C-alpha atoms as one frame of an Amber mdcrd trajectory, in Angstrom:
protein
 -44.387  70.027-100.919 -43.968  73.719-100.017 -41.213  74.731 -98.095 -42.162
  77.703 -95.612 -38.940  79.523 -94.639 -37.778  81.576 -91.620 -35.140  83.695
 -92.091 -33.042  86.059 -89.149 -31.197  88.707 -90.644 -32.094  90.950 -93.621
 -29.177  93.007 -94.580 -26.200  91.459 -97.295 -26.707  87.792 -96.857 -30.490
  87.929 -96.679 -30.264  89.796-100.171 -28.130  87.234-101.265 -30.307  84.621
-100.093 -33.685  86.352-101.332 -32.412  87.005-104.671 -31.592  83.129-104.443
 -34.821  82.172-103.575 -36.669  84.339-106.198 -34.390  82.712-109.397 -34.981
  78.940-107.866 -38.519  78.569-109.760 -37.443  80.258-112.756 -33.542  78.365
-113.369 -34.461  75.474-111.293 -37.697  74.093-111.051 -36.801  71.207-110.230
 -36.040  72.801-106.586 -39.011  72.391-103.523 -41.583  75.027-103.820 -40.376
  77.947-101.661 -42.933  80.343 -99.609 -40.640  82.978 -97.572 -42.726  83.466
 -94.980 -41.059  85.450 -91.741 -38.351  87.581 -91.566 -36.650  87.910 -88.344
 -34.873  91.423 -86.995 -34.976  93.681 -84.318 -35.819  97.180 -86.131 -39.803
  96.746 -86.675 -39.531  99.522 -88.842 -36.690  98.580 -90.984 -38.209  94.610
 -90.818 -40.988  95.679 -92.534 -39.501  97.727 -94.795 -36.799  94.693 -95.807
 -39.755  91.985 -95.767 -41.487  93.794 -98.645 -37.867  94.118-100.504 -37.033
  90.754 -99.751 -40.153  89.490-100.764 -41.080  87.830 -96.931 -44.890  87.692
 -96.225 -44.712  88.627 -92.206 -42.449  89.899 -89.596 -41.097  89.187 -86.120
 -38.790  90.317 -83.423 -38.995  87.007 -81.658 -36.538  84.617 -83.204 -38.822
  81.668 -81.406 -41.898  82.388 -82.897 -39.841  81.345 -86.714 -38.767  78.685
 -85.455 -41.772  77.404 -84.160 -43.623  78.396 -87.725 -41.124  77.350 -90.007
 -40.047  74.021 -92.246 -36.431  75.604 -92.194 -34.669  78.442 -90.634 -31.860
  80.653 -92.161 -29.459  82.396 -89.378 -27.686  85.159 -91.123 -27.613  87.245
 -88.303 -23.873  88.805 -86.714 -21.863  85.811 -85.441 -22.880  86.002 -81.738
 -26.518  85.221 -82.656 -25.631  82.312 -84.720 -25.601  79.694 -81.370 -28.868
  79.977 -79.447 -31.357  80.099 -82.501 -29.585  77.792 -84.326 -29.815  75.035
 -81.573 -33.446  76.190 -80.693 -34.446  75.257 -83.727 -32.347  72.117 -84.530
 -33.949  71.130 -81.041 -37.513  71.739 -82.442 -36.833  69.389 -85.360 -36.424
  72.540 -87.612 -33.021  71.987 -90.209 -30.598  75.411 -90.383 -28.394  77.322
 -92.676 -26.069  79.219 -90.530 -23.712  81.854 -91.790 -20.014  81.098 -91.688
 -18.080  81.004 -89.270 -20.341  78.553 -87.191 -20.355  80.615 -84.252 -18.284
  83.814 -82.427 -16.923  80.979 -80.323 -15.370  77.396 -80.638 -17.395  76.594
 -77.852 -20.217  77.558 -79.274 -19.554  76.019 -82.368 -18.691  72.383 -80.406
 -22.871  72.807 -79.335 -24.585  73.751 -82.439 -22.553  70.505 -83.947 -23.383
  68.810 -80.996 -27.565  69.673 -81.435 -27.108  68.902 -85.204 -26.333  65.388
 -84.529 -28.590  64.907 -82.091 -31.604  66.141 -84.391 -30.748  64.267 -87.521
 -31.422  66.811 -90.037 -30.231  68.824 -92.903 -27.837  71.554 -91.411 -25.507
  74.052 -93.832 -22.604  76.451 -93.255 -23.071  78.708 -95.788 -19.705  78.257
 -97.554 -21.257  79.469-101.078 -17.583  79.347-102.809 -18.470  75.829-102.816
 -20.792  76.297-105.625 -18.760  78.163-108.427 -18.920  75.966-111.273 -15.222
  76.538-111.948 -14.234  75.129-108.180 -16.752  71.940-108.585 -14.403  71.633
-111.748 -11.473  71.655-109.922 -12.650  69.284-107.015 -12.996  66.652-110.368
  -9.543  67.068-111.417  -7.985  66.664-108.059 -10.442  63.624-107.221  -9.583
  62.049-110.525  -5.709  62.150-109.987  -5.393  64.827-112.795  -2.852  66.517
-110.317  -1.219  63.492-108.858   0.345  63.692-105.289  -0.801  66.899-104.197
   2.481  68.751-102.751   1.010  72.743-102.229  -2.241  74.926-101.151  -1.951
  78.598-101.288  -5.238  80.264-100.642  -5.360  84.350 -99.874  -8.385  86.487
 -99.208  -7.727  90.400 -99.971  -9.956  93.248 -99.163  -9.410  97.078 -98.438
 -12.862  97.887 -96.749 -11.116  99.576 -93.480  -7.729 100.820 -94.837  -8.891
 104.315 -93.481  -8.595 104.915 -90.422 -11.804 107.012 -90.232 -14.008 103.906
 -91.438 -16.667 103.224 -88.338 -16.489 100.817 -86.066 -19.154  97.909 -86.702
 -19.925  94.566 -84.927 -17.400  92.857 -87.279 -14.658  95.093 -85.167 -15.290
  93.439 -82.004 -14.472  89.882 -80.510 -17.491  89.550 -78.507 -20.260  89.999
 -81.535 -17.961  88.235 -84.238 -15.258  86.086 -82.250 -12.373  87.129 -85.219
 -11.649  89.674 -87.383 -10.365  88.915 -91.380  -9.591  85.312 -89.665 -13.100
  84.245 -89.434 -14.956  86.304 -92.251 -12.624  85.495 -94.883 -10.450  83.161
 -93.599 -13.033  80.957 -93.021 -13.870  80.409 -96.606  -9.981  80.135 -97.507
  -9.801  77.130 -95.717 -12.770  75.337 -96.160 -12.257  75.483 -99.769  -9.067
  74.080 -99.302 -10.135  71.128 -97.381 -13.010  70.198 -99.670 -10.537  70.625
-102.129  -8.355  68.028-101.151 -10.694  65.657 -99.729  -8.163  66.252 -96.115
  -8.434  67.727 -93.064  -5.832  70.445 -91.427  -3.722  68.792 -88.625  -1.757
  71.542 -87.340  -0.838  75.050 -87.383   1.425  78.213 -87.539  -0.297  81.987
 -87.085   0.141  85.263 -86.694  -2.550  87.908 -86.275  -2.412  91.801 -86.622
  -4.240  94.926 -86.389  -3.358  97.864 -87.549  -5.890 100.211 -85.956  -6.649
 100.304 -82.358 -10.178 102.241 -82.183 -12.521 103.450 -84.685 -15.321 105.915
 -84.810 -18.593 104.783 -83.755 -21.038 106.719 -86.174 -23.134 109.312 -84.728
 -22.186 109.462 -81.473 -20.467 112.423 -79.618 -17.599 112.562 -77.025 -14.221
 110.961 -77.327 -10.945 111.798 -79.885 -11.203 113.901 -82.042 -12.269 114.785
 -85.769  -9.399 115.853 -87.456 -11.052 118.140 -90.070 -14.095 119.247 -88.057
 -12.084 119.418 -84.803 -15.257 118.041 -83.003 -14.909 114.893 -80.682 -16.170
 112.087 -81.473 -17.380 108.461 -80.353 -14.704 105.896 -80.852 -14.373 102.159
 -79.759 -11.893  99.524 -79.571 -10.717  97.520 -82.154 -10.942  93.750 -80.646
 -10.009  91.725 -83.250  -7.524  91.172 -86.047  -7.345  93.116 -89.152  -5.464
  90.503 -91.094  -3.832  87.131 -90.633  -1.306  84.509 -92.128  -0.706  80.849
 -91.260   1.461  78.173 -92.743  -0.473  74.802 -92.357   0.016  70.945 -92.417
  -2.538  68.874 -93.516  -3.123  64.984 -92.822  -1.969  63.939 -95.973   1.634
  65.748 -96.111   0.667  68.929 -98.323   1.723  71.860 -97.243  -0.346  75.042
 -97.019  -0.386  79.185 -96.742  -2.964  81.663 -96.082  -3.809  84.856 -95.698
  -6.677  87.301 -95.149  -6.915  91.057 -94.686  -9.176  94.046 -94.548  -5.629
  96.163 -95.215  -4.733  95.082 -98.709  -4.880  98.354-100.734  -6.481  98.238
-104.022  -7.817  94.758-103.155 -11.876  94.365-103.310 -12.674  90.542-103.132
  -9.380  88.799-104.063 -10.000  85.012-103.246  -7.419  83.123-104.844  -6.225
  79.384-104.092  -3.979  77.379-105.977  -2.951  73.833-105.925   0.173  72.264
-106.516   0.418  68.555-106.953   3.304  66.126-108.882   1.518  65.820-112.791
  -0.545  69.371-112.631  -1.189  72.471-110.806  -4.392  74.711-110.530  -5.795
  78.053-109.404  -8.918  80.253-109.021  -9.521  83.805-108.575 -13.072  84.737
-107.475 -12.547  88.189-109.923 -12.599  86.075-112.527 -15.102  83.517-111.391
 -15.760  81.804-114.910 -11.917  80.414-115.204  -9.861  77.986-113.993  -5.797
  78.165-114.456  -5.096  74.630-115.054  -1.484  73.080-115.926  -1.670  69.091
-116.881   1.279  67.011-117.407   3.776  68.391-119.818   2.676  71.413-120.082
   4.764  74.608-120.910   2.721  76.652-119.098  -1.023  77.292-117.535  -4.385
  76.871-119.689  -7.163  79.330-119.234 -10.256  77.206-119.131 -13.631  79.138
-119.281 -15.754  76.506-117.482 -19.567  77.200-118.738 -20.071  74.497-120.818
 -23.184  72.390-120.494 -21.655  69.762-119.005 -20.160  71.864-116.519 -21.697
  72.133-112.785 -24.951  73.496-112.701 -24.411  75.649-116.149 -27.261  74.155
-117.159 -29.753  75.792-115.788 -28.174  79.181-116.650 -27.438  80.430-120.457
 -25.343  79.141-123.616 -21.511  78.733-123.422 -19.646  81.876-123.088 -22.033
  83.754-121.189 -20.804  84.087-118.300 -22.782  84.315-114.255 -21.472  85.684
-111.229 -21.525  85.928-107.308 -25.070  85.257-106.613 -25.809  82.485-108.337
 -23.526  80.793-105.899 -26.230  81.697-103.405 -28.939  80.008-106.145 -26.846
  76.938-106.273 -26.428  75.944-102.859 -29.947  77.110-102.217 -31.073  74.449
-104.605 -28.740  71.716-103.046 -29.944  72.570 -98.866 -33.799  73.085-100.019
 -33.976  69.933-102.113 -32.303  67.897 -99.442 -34.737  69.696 -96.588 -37.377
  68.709 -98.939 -36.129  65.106 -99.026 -34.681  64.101 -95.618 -31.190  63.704
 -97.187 -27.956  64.545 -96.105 -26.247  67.703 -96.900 -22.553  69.525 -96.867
 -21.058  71.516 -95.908 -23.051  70.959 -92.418 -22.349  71.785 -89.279 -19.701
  69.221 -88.464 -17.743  70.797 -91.519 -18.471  74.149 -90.199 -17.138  72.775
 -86.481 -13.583  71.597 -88.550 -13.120  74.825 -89.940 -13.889  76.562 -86.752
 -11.493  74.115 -84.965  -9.014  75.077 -87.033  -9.462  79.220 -87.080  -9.111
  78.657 -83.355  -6.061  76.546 -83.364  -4.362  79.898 -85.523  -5.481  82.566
 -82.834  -3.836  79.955 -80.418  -0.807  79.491 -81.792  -0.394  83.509 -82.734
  -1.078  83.715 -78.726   1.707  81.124 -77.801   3.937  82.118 -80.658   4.492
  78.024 -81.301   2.875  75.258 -84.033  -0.451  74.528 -82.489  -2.428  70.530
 -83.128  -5.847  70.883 -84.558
């Protein structure tokens, strides 16, 4: 069968996903046959401009008509748009990948889980870290005991995108359009890997949220503060969410965890670490470095470099000999594969929304206890 897909959103996770779509036939054809058919935006202009970049055959500005066209609908739109589309369609029969987090709200999040159930089909939060090779690895070793009793999880997520103070103001700045700051865009991922890593849930919670800059520019607008350099005034908004966050953890199973996320980390581009601690063995990733796993087994002086792109590692494969390594969107290729193929087949599929909703539950129970300044239940 051909699989006709409706996708809202066009800027860095509809590349991501495009590009995924294009490799599918060539590195997996094995995968459902794939027509990208509409491409949902706003901007006519800049739609059809993206659809013939992104390879989509026609355009709309009504998120409805997709759905209504489609065999599956991709919502990688800004975090406030993820609810209503998503449940329209999941309503209309129509399975989803939704962008992480879930939704701007937990609320919102407790309704698209809600409509996923009640449709009974295929539904993904696009948690791509998922699909690194080297983290499938790592899920093996901890599910075959390799690590024993698992005592630790430290996960961190470092970027430096809005260190200046100058950088505009965007929709990821406000609470309304995005619901958190670094909490939810790359917390999110921190601590879903860590529960799929472990197999165990999050049952409570310690947090504390910051931000460092009030208001920001809003680009191209006049009025307000004022340029330092130019001395002309200029547009500026407020700041509504955090710029970074930290949390110590508890999960269900007695292991301990830390995070932390931030926009503020000088130097740092896209620092995703997590390591595991556990009574035989210890491990740890670093998404700058993709291709390895840090793994420490038994009696072991010291920590092992493993370069996992053998064969028989997950989903090398399809890719190219030993050695040579791949990178940061074939993670998008991989779990485009795995959501398609189950679409195509009527099977189940994770992360879904109900994951999605347990992460989400869990970034809310950290704003809640920064807010009461005490250890908050999941």
């Amino acid at each position: 069968m051909t699989v006709t897909v409706g996708m809202l959103g066009y800027r860095f996770m509809g590349k991501a996903h495009s590009n995924a779509f294009a490799r599918l036939p060539m590195f997996f054809p094995e995968a459902p046959e794939i027509e990208r058919d509409i491409l949902v935006g706003r901007d006519e202009e800049a739609l059809a401009d993206a659809a013939d970049r992104l390879g989509f055959s026609r355009t709309t500005t009504d998120w409805q008509e997709a759905i209504d066209a489609v065999d599956v609908f991709y919502n990688v739109g800004p975090n406030h748009v993820h609810a209503e589309p998503a449940i329209a369609a999941l309503e209309a029969g129509v399975p989803v990948l939704c962008e992480k987090p879930l939704a701007a709200t937990t609320d919102d999040a407790e309704r698209m889980a809600a409509a996923a159930d009640d449709a009974d089909v295929p539904t993904a939060i696009a948690f791509n870290y998922r699909y690194v090779p080297a983290i499938r690895y790592a899920k093996e070793l901890i599910d075959d005991g390799v690590l024993g009793e698992i005592h630790h999880v430290r996960a961190t997520y470092l970027q430096d995108w809005l260190v200046d103070p100058q950088a505009p103001w965007s929709w990821r700045n406000s609470e309304e359009l995005a619901g958190s700051g670094a909490l939810g865009d790359l917390g999110a991922h921190s601590i879903d890997l860590a529960q799929f890593l472990l197999g165990d849930r999050i049952e409570r919670v310690s947090g504390h949220l910051h931000t460092f800059v009030d208001e920001r520019p809003v680009p191209g607008e006049g009025g307000g503060g004022l340029d330092a350099e130019s001395q002309e005034s200029v547009e500026t908004r407020e700041v509504t969410v955090d710029d970074a966050y930290s949390a110590q953890a508890v999960f269900e199973g007695g292991a301990m965890g830390t995070f932390e996320a931030s926009r503020f980390a000088n130097g740092r581009k896209n620092a995703h670490t997590i390591e595991v601690n556990g009574s035989e063995g210890s491990l740890r990733f670093d998404l700058e470095r993709l291709n390895e796993l840090e793994v420490l087994r038994g009696d072991d002086r010291g920590f092992e470099t493993v370069l996992v792109t053998d064969p028989d590692d997950p989903y090398i494969d399809h890719w190219w000999p030993p050695g040579h390594t791949i990178g940061w969107e074939h993670t998008f290729v991989h779990e485009d594969y795995e959501f398609l193929t189950a679409v195509a087949e009527g099977s189940e599929y994770h992360p879904n929304f109900q994951d999605g909703l347990a992460v989400q539950r869990v970034l809310d129970a950290i704003s809640r206890s920064d807010e009461t300044d005490r250890w908050t239940e999941i």
